[in-house]
């Protein structure tokens, strides 16, 4: 509530009255400027200046000369998850008269920094970033100059930057709990070197700790998470003697899981009879796989949309907590198998 | 060769000598300006002005104030083909010190025009476009202002704009020829309303004309090409009496084919025993499908890279002809089946 000792701050209604425009026009000038003619926008901005109207962060940035675009920095276009994040961001941006420009660092930290410098030169009004590793210093420098960012997914290191991600720890917990429920006792985790994958692994470990099964967890860390690497891991597993093979695999994402599945079947294994398999993300292709893939659903498009809403000041980060809870989608790769004699 | 009556045009060597820099630095100023310091770049550009150095188109555009970015306009991020085009463009751009900014019209012509206007405001130095329908007037206006474009894939209508695409007609021919070679005689084409899909259908018709099989072609046109629509078509096909069902389907792209495959199997059909199926594009997931999908390989990443090379003036369109020949990748959805009695 405004203090009695100071004049109340100017509202959008005051700005509209001073500019001689409707309240909607004044509001659009700050939230959807492409809907307002140049002439009216100039009048509204002049009135806002005269009244010292502040508005929200998004309005302030536009007045500082930023463009109508938000930059979306991703590191790998081959994973459909990023296409879903981008599609969700695009729809939310379109609904608010903004643009999304997507750039792809191709997992190259140097290229990532070059793109952030490029974003600066283009005066984007905010950045949505899924960085390769930690939060790059260029991102912090841009924020200090008035260009905010939101992380999508987890970045390396502990930090309290604005970030939106699903609950990866809980997702990992659900995956491993499901495998244990199927009676699996020789689980293997296969995943890449990413913070969100670490969280998935931590959740899997919690499920094992909380279970009565007392099963050890084997872990294979990969350099990246794609189908080709999954196939390579499957080939190495096939070289083991049967008693040394896992009876369940939790893969760090669906691409890796699809590669594992393909490689295992190619090596003569039967899924889920010989082993159960669970992926992560629920990409569209999980359901079309050679054996439809059990996976953890990850609301990628909703994450992209929420990032745009945060940048526009339409949403507070604290409101988002718990909204992106993961859920398990059980398909054929982990269906119960007919009981058989325990293996050697 | 320069005319004897006029002074020879200035070369990059002349520019380097006048600016007092190495020839490499002079060259980089026009081709990879991010590798040259601001100070040296200013000297080189001044020398180029003094000598009336023209250079190639790409150099001229940078000197006119364009940015280091090329804009890539796509209409649908859900199809992995576009991610491959973007990845190929990104790699070629990175190798030449340029940037690619990707925007997604989400199949909305109005949004497409808004993005082209946005590209203008960002002064991109060239545009790679896969437009929703025909070539939008905004693209022509930008070209007239000195911002060239290259189409990737086919745009509606007949035109002679610079364009890179695989040979869709030949790809369609290969697909249908293969189905006829398998003894199929009740083929169905399922595809969306896109010019490149029309070309694939035309190729399929040519294969039928040239064959001795004298098989009629049924055609189902869909509103778009995604897995969900493929499943819907499969459900409708399953309602037909067995004698009215096709014994082969050629789908306009792999997403549609994967949806058809899923829907057919869900309805109790056996692929390829009951019918053979061929898709188009050879997306990564084609090989991981519930029955691995026979398809036409489409060099998407190479197309994206070639588009960047055209915009940079490193390649001539006439050199590209025939370089992107399609090939068929035969997998399980069209493997020969054991001969059985002809159906009613």
XYZ file of C-alpha atoms in Angstrom:
688
model
C 0.000 0.000 0.000
C 1.461 3.433 -0.826
C 2.788 5.371 2.121
C 0.663 8.385 3.167
C 3.792 10.522 3.098
C 4.580 10.013 -0.582
C 2.377 10.481 -3.643
C 0.991 7.177 -4.892
C 3.075 5.790 -7.774
C 1.623 6.378 -11.220
C -0.518 3.561 -12.519
C -1.139 2.415 -16.069
C -4.518 4.179 -15.776
C -2.756 7.490 -15.064
C -0.477 6.937 -18.070
C -3.449 6.203 -20.337
C -5.277 9.343 -19.176
C -2.214 11.549 -19.671
C -1.565 10.104 -23.163
C -5.229 10.342 -24.118
C -5.463 6.662 -25.056
C -7.456 3.733 -23.759
C -6.105 1.796 -20.835
C -5.720 -1.247 -23.111
C -3.542 0.728 -25.532
C -1.353 1.977 -22.697
C -1.019 -1.529 -21.356
C -0.256 -3.057 -24.767
C 2.486 -0.481 -25.264
C 4.406 -2.269 -22.552
C 3.241 -5.841 -22.921
C 2.467 -6.331 -26.630
C 3.964 -3.294 -28.382
C 3.538 -4.816 -31.841
C -0.225 -4.249 -31.419
C 0.198 -0.488 -30.962
C 0.975 2.004 -33.731
C 4.279 3.871 -33.576
C 2.453 7.127 -33.008
C 0.404 5.929 -30.032
C 3.377 4.114 -28.556
C 5.407 7.323 -28.625
C 2.616 9.190 -26.858
C 2.258 6.512 -24.183
C 6.003 6.334 -23.538
C 6.179 10.155 -23.259
C 3.302 10.157 -20.757
C 4.992 7.368 -18.793
C 8.191 9.423 -18.657
C 6.352 12.533 -17.461
C 4.609 10.594 -14.690
C 7.651 8.549 -13.735
C 5.686 5.388 -14.466
C 7.801 2.367 -13.698
C 5.689 -0.664 -14.530
C 7.169 -4.091 -14.389
C 10.588 -5.273 -15.423
C 9.544 -6.257 -18.909
C 8.114 -2.799 -19.591
C 11.271 -1.146 -18.275
C 13.517 -3.186 -20.534
C 11.585 -2.303 -23.671
C 11.878 1.384 -22.771
C 15.624 0.917 -22.402
C 15.838 0.012 -26.078
C 15.665 -3.760 -25.927
C 14.105 -5.632 -28.794
C 10.897 -7.622 -28.731
C 12.893 -10.840 -28.882
C 13.870 -13.298 -26.224
C 16.919 -15.423 -26.999
C 16.723 -19.151 -26.382
C 20.128 -20.792 -26.083
C 20.225 -24.550 -26.428
C 23.154 -26.898 -26.724
C 21.867 -29.730 -28.883
C 19.107 -29.690 -31.472
C 19.168 -33.461 -31.958
C 17.232 -34.049 -28.735
C 13.500 -33.532 -29.366
C 13.186 -32.259 -25.788
C 14.720 -28.946 -26.852
C 12.357 -28.677 -29.812
C 9.492 -29.063 -27.329
C 10.913 -26.399 -25.010
C 11.279 -24.084 -28.023
C 7.751 -24.792 -29.254
C 6.298 -24.029 -25.814
C 8.296 -20.807 -25.585
C 7.246 -19.798 -29.107
C 3.532 -20.234 -28.365
C 3.724 -18.200 -25.168
C 5.786 -15.507 -26.925
C 3.328 -15.343 -29.851
C 0.426 -14.895 -27.422
C 2.250 -11.891 -25.972
C 3.473 -10.246 -29.173
C 7.088 -11.279 -28.628
C 9.588 -13.272 -30.650
C 11.856 -16.175 -29.790
C 15.190 -16.546 -31.547
C 16.763 -19.937 -31.011
C 20.506 -20.473 -31.193
C 22.337 -23.771 -30.853
C 25.819 -23.972 -29.360
C 26.200 -27.570 -30.560
C 27.673 -28.462 -27.117
C 30.607 -26.075 -27.701
C 31.230 -23.719 -24.730
C 33.157 -21.278 -26.952
C 30.289 -21.085 -29.399
C 27.922 -20.615 -26.465
C 29.824 -17.529 -25.354
C 29.906 -16.192 -28.897
C 26.123 -16.526 -29.071
C 25.648 -14.728 -25.759
C 27.752 -11.857 -27.086
C 25.632 -11.952 -30.200
C 22.476 -11.725 -28.067
C 23.948 -8.623 -26.467
C 24.526 -6.991 -29.858
C 20.938 -7.829 -30.845
C 19.598 -6.343 -27.586
C 17.328 -9.244 -26.806
C 15.113 -8.374 -23.856
C 15.725 -11.624 -22.012
C 17.477 -14.956 -22.355
C 16.304 -18.499 -21.770
C 19.365 -20.694 -21.453
C 20.123 -24.383 -21.230
C 23.896 -23.965 -20.985
C 26.418 -26.687 -21.815
C 27.954 -26.693 -18.322
C 27.817 -24.035 -15.633
C 26.324 -20.571 -15.958
C 28.684 -18.716 -18.331
C 30.037 -15.338 -17.142
C 28.598 -13.645 -20.251
C 25.120 -14.477 -18.975
C 25.844 -12.788 -15.636
C 27.326 -9.750 -17.373
C 24.219 -9.395 -19.517
C 22.000 -9.617 -16.456
C 24.020 -6.880 -14.779
C 23.343 -4.725 -17.851
C 19.598 -5.235 -17.490
C 18.982 -8.328 -19.621
C 17.561 -11.007 -17.333
C 17.867 -14.727 -17.891
C 16.049 -17.861 -16.852
C 17.715 -21.250 -16.873
C 15.746 -24.149 -18.287
C 16.872 -27.394 -16.764
C 19.741 -27.497 -14.334
C 23.107 -25.800 -14.778
C 26.270 -27.090 -13.145
C 27.233 -25.910 -9.690
C 25.068 -24.632 -6.855
C 23.455 -21.270 -7.508
C 20.194 -19.473 -6.958
C 19.623 -18.049 -10.409
C 16.078 -18.116 -11.754
C 15.584 -21.616 -13.122
C 12.760 -23.799 -14.281
C 13.083 -27.518 -14.399
C 11.115 -30.612 -13.686
C 11.870 -32.439 -10.451
C 14.620 -34.670 -11.803
C 15.370 -36.259 -8.436
C 11.768 -37.317 -8.027
C 11.677 -38.582 -11.616
C 14.720 -40.763 -10.960
C 13.068 -42.024 -7.795
C 9.918 -43.036 -9.692
C 11.946 -44.846 -12.348
C 13.957 -46.946 -9.916
C 11.012 -47.621 -7.639
C 9.127 -49.001 -10.633
C 12.015 -51.289 -11.601
C 12.276 -52.594 -8.040
C 8.502 -53.145 -7.997
C 8.965 -55.389 -11.046
C 11.264 -57.559 -8.938
C 14.466 -56.351 -10.572
C 17.516 -56.616 -8.311
C 20.544 -55.962 -10.573
C 19.859 -52.419 -11.761
C 22.195 -50.388 -13.967
C 22.102 -46.625 -14.425
C 23.490 -45.287 -17.720
C 23.749 -41.530 -18.132
C 25.780 -38.543 -19.257
C 27.676 -35.818 -17.438
C 24.855 -33.324 -16.884
C 23.537 -31.881 -13.612
C 19.979 -32.931 -14.375
C 21.227 -36.472 -14.976
C 23.055 -36.394 -11.626
C 19.735 -35.482 -10.027
C 18.009 -38.396 -11.770
C 20.716 -40.719 -10.480
C 20.377 -39.316 -6.955
C 16.651 -40.062 -7.047
C 17.349 -43.608 -8.205
C 19.740 -44.083 -5.268
C 17.101 -42.817 -2.852
C 14.598 -45.366 -4.169
C 17.174 -48.116 -3.590
C 17.946 -46.891 -0.074
C 14.269 -46.732 0.839
C 13.497 -50.156 -0.566
C 13.896 -53.403 1.340
C 15.548 -54.909 -1.733
C 19.134 -54.123 -0.749
C 20.196 -54.150 -4.415
C 23.500 -52.518 -5.410
C 23.424 -49.985 -8.258
C 25.901 -50.223 -11.106
C 26.576 -46.897 -12.821
C 27.978 -46.306 -16.323
C 28.678 -42.662 -17.105
C 28.680 -41.698 -20.779
C 30.215 -38.667 -22.510
C 26.848 -37.635 -23.939
C 23.323 -38.976 -24.205
C 22.385 -40.023 -27.695
C 21.205 -43.166 -29.437
C 24.609 -44.052 -30.866
C 26.203 -44.070 -27.414
C 23.318 -46.181 -26.120
C 24.034 -48.749 -28.819
C 27.709 -48.839 -27.889
C 26.916 -49.446 -24.222
C 24.513 -52.236 -25.212
C 27.242 -53.917 -27.262
C 29.599 -53.865 -24.281
C 26.911 -55.292 -22.018
C 26.285 -58.103 -24.478
C 29.910 -59.195 -24.121
C 29.418 -59.930 -20.427
C 28.559 -63.369 -19.143
C 24.825 -63.659 -18.450
C 25.245 -63.618 -14.649
C 27.084 -60.304 -14.860
C 24.444 -58.570 -16.930
C 21.961 -56.179 -15.330
C 18.293 -57.183 -15.151
C 17.139 -53.560 -15.339
C 18.476 -50.350 -16.929
C 17.480 -46.803 -16.097
C 18.799 -44.530 -18.844
C 19.466 -40.795 -18.410
C 17.183 -39.886 -21.306
C 15.020 -41.458 -23.981
C 17.535 -41.105 -26.813
C 20.042 -43.109 -24.818
C 17.341 -45.630 -23.880
C 16.278 -46.072 -27.522
C 19.893 -46.717 -28.501
C 20.276 -49.216 -25.649
C 17.070 -50.938 -26.679
C 18.176 -51.190 -30.290
C 21.618 -52.473 -29.347
C 20.275 -55.018 -26.852
C 17.780 -56.434 -29.335
C 20.450 -56.496 -32.011
C 22.600 -58.558 -29.626
C 19.809 -61.066 -29.135
C 18.337 -59.907 -25.827
C 14.594 -59.924 -25.228
C 13.103 -56.843 -23.612
C 11.484 -56.931 -21.063
C 12.024 -60.680 -20.487
C 15.803 -60.451 -20.100
C 15.803 -56.965 -18.686
C 13.507 -54.023 -18.058
C 14.322 -50.599 -19.443
C 13.177 -47.128 -18.395
C 14.095 -43.868 -20.143
C 13.462 -40.223 -19.301
C 11.579 -37.381 -21.073
C 8.731 -39.183 -22.865
C 9.675 -37.874 -26.290
C 7.071 -38.635 -28.933
C 9.141 -41.511 -30.325
C 9.235 -43.373 -26.994
C 5.766 -44.688 -27.778
C 6.765 -45.755 -31.303
C 9.900 -47.668 -30.315
C 10.605 -51.235 -31.392
C 9.383 -52.127 -27.896
C 7.395 -49.137 -26.612
C 9.517 -47.453 -23.980
C 8.622 -46.943 -20.328
C 9.779 -43.466 -19.391
C 9.379 -40.480 -17.096
C 7.223 -37.743 -18.554
C 8.873 -34.355 -18.587
C 6.676 -31.311 -19.374
C 9.131 -29.702 -21.797
C 6.724 -27.399 -23.650
C 5.277 -26.161 -20.350
C 8.796 -25.393 -19.107
C 9.496 -23.288 -22.196
C 6.221 -21.410 -21.807
C 6.852 -20.798 -18.102
C 10.299 -19.372 -18.875
C 8.713 -16.800 -21.189
C 6.108 -15.923 -18.574
C 8.852 -15.371 -15.998
C 10.743 -13.056 -18.350
C 7.557 -11.121 -19.086
C 6.884 -10.695 -15.383
C 3.586 -12.560 -15.792
C 4.601 -15.209 -13.314
C 6.745 -15.454 -10.188
C 9.272 -18.232 -9.839
C 7.891 -19.139 -6.426
C 4.494 -19.884 -8.016
C 5.996 -22.495 -10.287
C 7.255 -24.847 -7.618
C 5.752 -28.256 -7.852
C 3.892 -27.466 -11.041
C 6.144 -29.649 -13.148
C 5.965 -32.881 -11.202
C 7.255 -35.872 -13.183
C 5.149 -38.982 -13.738
C 5.994 -42.439 -14.931
C 4.518 -43.718 -18.203
C 4.642 -47.512 -18.132
C 4.983 -49.179 -21.526
C 6.229 -52.527 -22.809
C 9.938 -52.247 -21.951
C 9.120 -52.752 -18.282
C 5.912 -54.744 -18.344
C 5.823 -57.569 -15.795
C 7.336 -60.731 -17.221
C 6.193 -64.234 -16.464
C 8.043 -65.448 -13.361
C 11.001 -67.628 -14.198
C 13.620 -69.438 -12.176
C 16.215 -67.099 -10.661
C 19.291 -66.818 -12.804
C 22.726 -67.957 -11.715
C 39.172 -11.151 -67.422
C 39.495 -7.376 -66.885
C 39.139 -5.279 -69.993
C 42.368 -3.682 -71.232
C 40.582 -0.328 -71.417
C 39.729 -0.106 -67.733
C 41.942 -0.443 -64.684
C 41.828 -3.943 -63.215
C 39.390 -4.136 -60.286
C 40.996 -3.987 -56.867
C 41.734 -7.361 -55.352
C 41.861 -8.429 -51.726
C 45.682 -8.267 -52.067
C 45.456 -4.583 -53.005
C 43.197 -3.936 -50.019
C 45.614 -5.706 -47.663
C 48.574 -3.703 -48.987
C 46.748 -0.369 -48.697
C 45.576 -1.186 -45.132
C 49.005 -2.471 -44.127
C 47.660 -5.824 -42.942
C 48.221 -9.400 -44.018
C 46.148 -10.759 -46.836
C 44.563 -13.217 -44.384
C 43.414 -10.362 -42.136
C 41.947 -8.496 -45.082
C 40.154 -11.610 -46.202
C 38.854 -12.450 -42.723
C 37.437 -8.944 -42.429
C 34.922 -9.923 -45.080
C 34.502 -13.619 -44.465
C 35.026 -14.154 -40.725
C 34.948 -10.660 -39.207
C 34.733 -12.001 -35.646
C 38.384 -13.096 -36.010
C 39.566 -9.556 -36.694
C 39.942 -6.793 -34.095
C 37.739 -3.737 -34.437
C 40.751 -1.569 -35.166
C 42.081 -3.713 -38.020
C 38.614 -4.187 -39.449
C 38.125 -0.419 -39.608
C 41.432 -0.029 -41.452
C 40.606 -2.766 -43.939
C 37.138 -1.379 -44.647
C 38.592 2.116 -45.165
C 41.163 0.756 -47.624
C 38.438 -1.178 -49.432
C 36.396 2.005 -49.777
C 39.373 3.968 -51.115
C 40.097 1.309 -53.730
C 36.482 0.714 -54.630
C 36.921 -2.919 -53.657
C 33.707 -4.804 -54.287
C 34.362 -8.361 -53.200
C 31.547 -10.833 -53.192
C 27.949 -10.358 -52.158
C 28.494 -11.463 -48.591
C 31.264 -8.908 -48.107
C 29.135 -6.157 -49.569
C 26.254 -6.883 -47.251
C 28.405 -6.738 -44.131
C 29.711 -3.371 -45.248
C 26.123 -2.197 -45.641
C 25.574 -2.672 -41.927
C 24.126 -6.150 -41.848
C 24.764 -8.332 -38.829
C 26.814 -11.513 -38.731
C 23.637 -13.550 -38.432
C 21.654 -15.506 -40.951
C 18.017 -16.067 -40.082
C 16.590 -19.562 -40.487
C 12.807 -19.603 -40.728
C 11.140 -22.940 -40.182
C 7.478 -23.800 -39.800
C 7.444 -26.764 -37.451
C 9.998 -27.747 -34.827
C 8.349 -31.101 -34.105
C 9.816 -32.660 -37.267
C 13.431 -33.750 -36.629
C 14.208 -32.936 -40.273
C 14.227 -29.243 -39.420
C 16.525 -29.829 -36.456
C 18.924 -31.542 -38.871
C 18.739 -28.665 -41.355
C 19.416 -26.242 -38.497
C 22.333 -28.320 -37.173
C 23.937 -28.460 -40.633
C 23.490 -24.709 -41.083
C 24.917 -24.032 -37.614
C 28.071 -26.067 -38.280
C 28.734 -24.329 -41.587
C 28.041 -20.925 -40.025
C 30.360 -21.647 -37.086
C 33.143 -22.630 -39.486
C 32.768 -19.218 -41.138
C 32.398 -17.021 -38.063
C 28.695 -16.459 -38.588
C 25.607 -17.063 -36.486
C 22.311 -18.751 -37.194
C 19.164 -17.562 -35.474
C 16.281 -19.971 -35.818
C 12.680 -18.854 -35.660
C 9.615 -21.060 -35.835
C 6.364 -19.846 -37.370
C 4.489 -22.862 -35.965
C 2.741 -23.238 -39.363
C 1.099 -19.809 -38.977
C 1.506 -17.585 -42.088
C 0.843 -14.437 -40.040
C 3.546 -15.328 -37.559
C 5.865 -16.097 -40.477
C 5.425 -12.560 -41.811
C 5.967 -11.107 -38.347
C 9.254 -13.018 -38.094
C 10.404 -11.797 -41.501
C 9.749 -8.225 -40.388
C 11.667 -9.021 -37.229
C 14.596 -10.311 -39.331
C 14.562 -6.972 -41.138
C 14.782 -5.053 -37.852
C 17.679 -7.287 -36.771
C 19.488 -6.690 -40.085
C 20.282 -10.338 -40.668
C 22.623 -10.673 -43.627
C 20.649 -13.455 -45.274
C 17.642 -15.693 -44.765
C 17.192 -19.425 -45.126
C 13.488 -20.118 -45.361
C 11.223 -23.132 -45.368
C 7.990 -21.164 -45.705
C 4.555 -22.497 -44.756
C 3.115 -22.047 -48.253
C 4.339 -19.869 -51.103
C 7.189 -17.362 -50.950
C 5.877 -14.544 -48.732
C 6.080 -10.976 -50.141
C 8.135 -9.882 -47.110
C 10.924 -12.190 -48.287
C 10.952 -10.564 -51.722
C 10.912 -7.079 -50.189
C 13.908 -7.972 -48.029
C 15.785 -9.299 -51.044
C 15.088 -6.055 -52.896
C 16.658 -4.218 -49.950
C 19.829 -6.293 -50.229
C 19.093 -9.231 -47.913
C 19.201 -12.390 -50.007
C 17.343 -15.579 -49.245
C 17.635 -19.243 -50.066
C 14.681 -21.588 -49.882
C 15.244 -24.965 -48.270
C 12.826 -27.493 -49.625
C 10.140 -26.509 -52.084
C 7.834 -23.533 -51.797
C 4.404 -23.429 -53.400
C 3.996 -22.159 -56.941
C 6.465 -22.076 -59.801
C 9.368 -19.713 -59.330
C 13.078 -19.497 -59.933
C 14.244 -18.259 -56.546
C 17.428 -19.766 -55.153
C 16.397 -23.047 -53.594
C 18.024 -26.162 -52.254
C 16.161 -29.371 -51.926
C 16.626 -33.040 -52.414
C 15.116 -34.571 -55.551
C 11.698 -35.333 -54.110
C 10.309 -36.643 -57.379
C 13.106 -39.171 -57.681
C 12.691 -40.142 -54.019
C 9.001 -40.847 -54.590
C 9.910 -42.878 -57.652
C 12.354 -45.018 -55.655
C 9.786 -45.624 -52.915
C 7.042 -46.808 -55.253
C 9.388 -48.823 -57.452
C 10.531 -50.682 -54.340
C 6.961 -51.460 -53.285
C 6.130 -52.740 -56.765
C 9.304 -54.852 -56.721
C 7.954 -56.493 -53.563
C 4.931 -57.593 -55.550
C 2.568 -55.043 -54.053
C -0.333 -54.094 -56.343
C -2.761 -52.092 -54.153
C -0.603 -49.128 -53.166
C -1.826 -46.154 -51.118
C -0.127 -42.767 -50.882
C -0.761 -40.765 -47.682
C 0.622 -37.236 -47.501
C 0.075 -33.615 -46.589
C -0.520 -30.452 -48.599
C 3.083 -29.443 -49.276
C 4.838 -28.897 -52.615
C 7.633 -31.325 -51.734
C 5.003 -33.942 -50.931
C 3.344 -33.294 -54.299
C 6.711 -33.993 -55.910
C 7.060 -37.258 -53.985
C 3.588 -38.269 -55.156
C 4.463 -37.367 -58.759
C 7.519 -39.631 -58.556
C 5.386 -42.461 -57.206
C 2.978 -42.036 -60.128
C 5.872 -42.168 -62.593
C 7.059 -45.464 -61.091
C 3.555 -46.876 -61.541
C 3.345 -45.644 -65.145
C 6.716 -47.133 -66.005
C 5.981 -50.487 -64.395
C 4.191 -53.316 -66.090
C 2.095 -53.812 -62.972
C -0.829 -51.610 -64.037
C -1.752 -50.976 -60.404
C -4.021 -48.028 -59.548
C -2.840 -45.603 -56.852
C -5.144 -44.594 -54.036
C -4.308 -41.192 -52.518
C -5.283 -39.862 -49.085
C -4.346 -36.217 -48.532
C -3.897 -35.128 -44.921
C -3.957 -31.643 -43.396
C -0.442 -32.061 -41.989
C 2.174 -34.772 -41.608
C 2.611 -35.895 -38.034
C 2.338 -39.135 -36.093
C -1.095 -38.379 -34.658
C -2.578 -37.929 -38.128
C -0.890 -41.137 -39.242
C -2.592 -42.996 -36.416
C -5.976 -41.552 -37.383
C -5.555 -42.661 -41.000
C -4.572 -46.153 -39.810
C -7.726 -46.376 -37.703
C -9.870 -45.484 -40.716
C -8.076 -48.063 -42.868
C -8.685 -50.741 -40.231
C -12.445 -50.181 -40.568
C -12.360 -51.272 -44.206
C -13.073 -54.832 -45.282
C -9.823 -56.750 -45.923
C -10.226 -56.730 -49.707
C -10.473 -52.942 -49.724
C -7.326 -52.390 -47.724
C -4.061 -51.387 -49.414
C -1.194 -53.880 -49.471
C 1.413 -51.089 -49.480
C 1.585 -47.539 -48.112
C 3.989 -44.800 -49.140
C 3.820 -42.019 -46.540
C 4.796 -38.401 -47.221
C 7.281 -38.378 -44.356
C 8.605 -40.560 -41.552
C 6.520 -38.998 -38.782
C 3.366 -39.851 -40.689
C 4.733 -43.344 -41.432
C 5.548 -43.970 -37.760
C 2.009 -42.944 -36.787
C 0.560 -45.209 -39.499
C 2.740 -48.082 -38.309
C 1.674 -47.609 -34.717
C -1.998 -47.358 -35.627
C -1.904 -50.370 -37.952
C -0.232 -52.580 -35.353
C -2.634 -51.317 -32.712
C -5.504 -52.399 -34.998
C -4.056 -55.892 -35.298
C -2.268 -55.675 -38.652
C 1.112 -57.333 -39.201
C 3.767 -55.287 -40.973
C 5.153 -56.213 -43.494
C 3.045 -59.402 -43.853
C -0.270 -57.594 -44.296
C 1.210 -54.536 -45.912
C 4.524 -52.896 -46.686
C 5.261 -49.372 -45.528
C 7.773 -46.804 -46.765
C 8.349 -43.362 -45.231
C 10.461 -40.381 -46.287
C 13.400 -38.519 -44.652
C 15.237 -41.266 -42.722
C 14.973 -39.484 -39.394
C 17.038 -41.132 -36.660
C 13.970 -42.757 -35.139
C 13.058 -44.591 -38.350
C 15.638 -47.223 -37.431
C 14.316 -47.534 -33.866
C 10.654 -47.971 -34.791
C 8.523 -50.832 -33.503
C 9.187 -52.369 -36.931
C 12.272 -50.593 -38.368
C 11.012 -48.318 -41.121
C 11.990 -48.472 -44.768
C 12.410 -44.888 -45.934
C 14.012 -42.503 -48.400
C 17.158 -40.874 -47.078
C 17.118 -37.107 -47.289
C 20.411 -35.260 -46.653
C 18.890 -32.607 -44.352
C 22.067 -31.441 -42.609
C 23.869 -31.137 -45.947
C 21.008 -29.021 -47.287
C 21.301 -26.635 -44.332
C 25.063 -26.358 -44.796
C 24.711 -25.753 -48.537
C 22.209 -22.956 -47.895
C 24.766 -21.165 -45.704
C 27.465 -21.638 -48.339
C 25.192 -20.131 -50.977
C 24.494 -17.085 -48.788
C 28.215 -16.661 -48.122
C 28.955 -16.787 -51.826
C 31.149 -19.848 -51.277
C 29.073 -21.953 -53.617
C 26.979 -21.434 -56.728
C 23.509 -22.880 -56.962
C 24.330 -24.489 -60.293
C 27.093 -26.521 -58.622
C 24.654 -28.100 -56.215
C 22.480 -29.832 -58.752
C 22.372 -33.548 -58.314
C 24.438 -33.454 -55.147
C 21.508 -34.339 -52.942
C 20.286 -37.454 -54.681
C 17.861 -39.490 -52.548
C 18.431 -43.150 -51.789
C 16.213 -45.843 -50.390
C 17.042 -47.433 -47.034
C 15.316 -50.807 -46.874
C 14.331 -51.968 -43.395
C 11.808 -54.376 -41.929
C 8.553 -52.599 -42.850
C 9.034 -53.617 -46.470
C 11.080 -56.790 -46.245
C 9.918 -59.514 -48.621
C 7.212 -61.639 -47.029
C 6.745 -65.336 -47.590
C 4.545 -65.821 -50.648
C 0.927 -66.516 -49.742
C -2.251 -67.135 -51.687
C -3.614 -64.007 -53.349
C -6.251 -62.306 -51.242
C -9.900 -61.946 -52.260
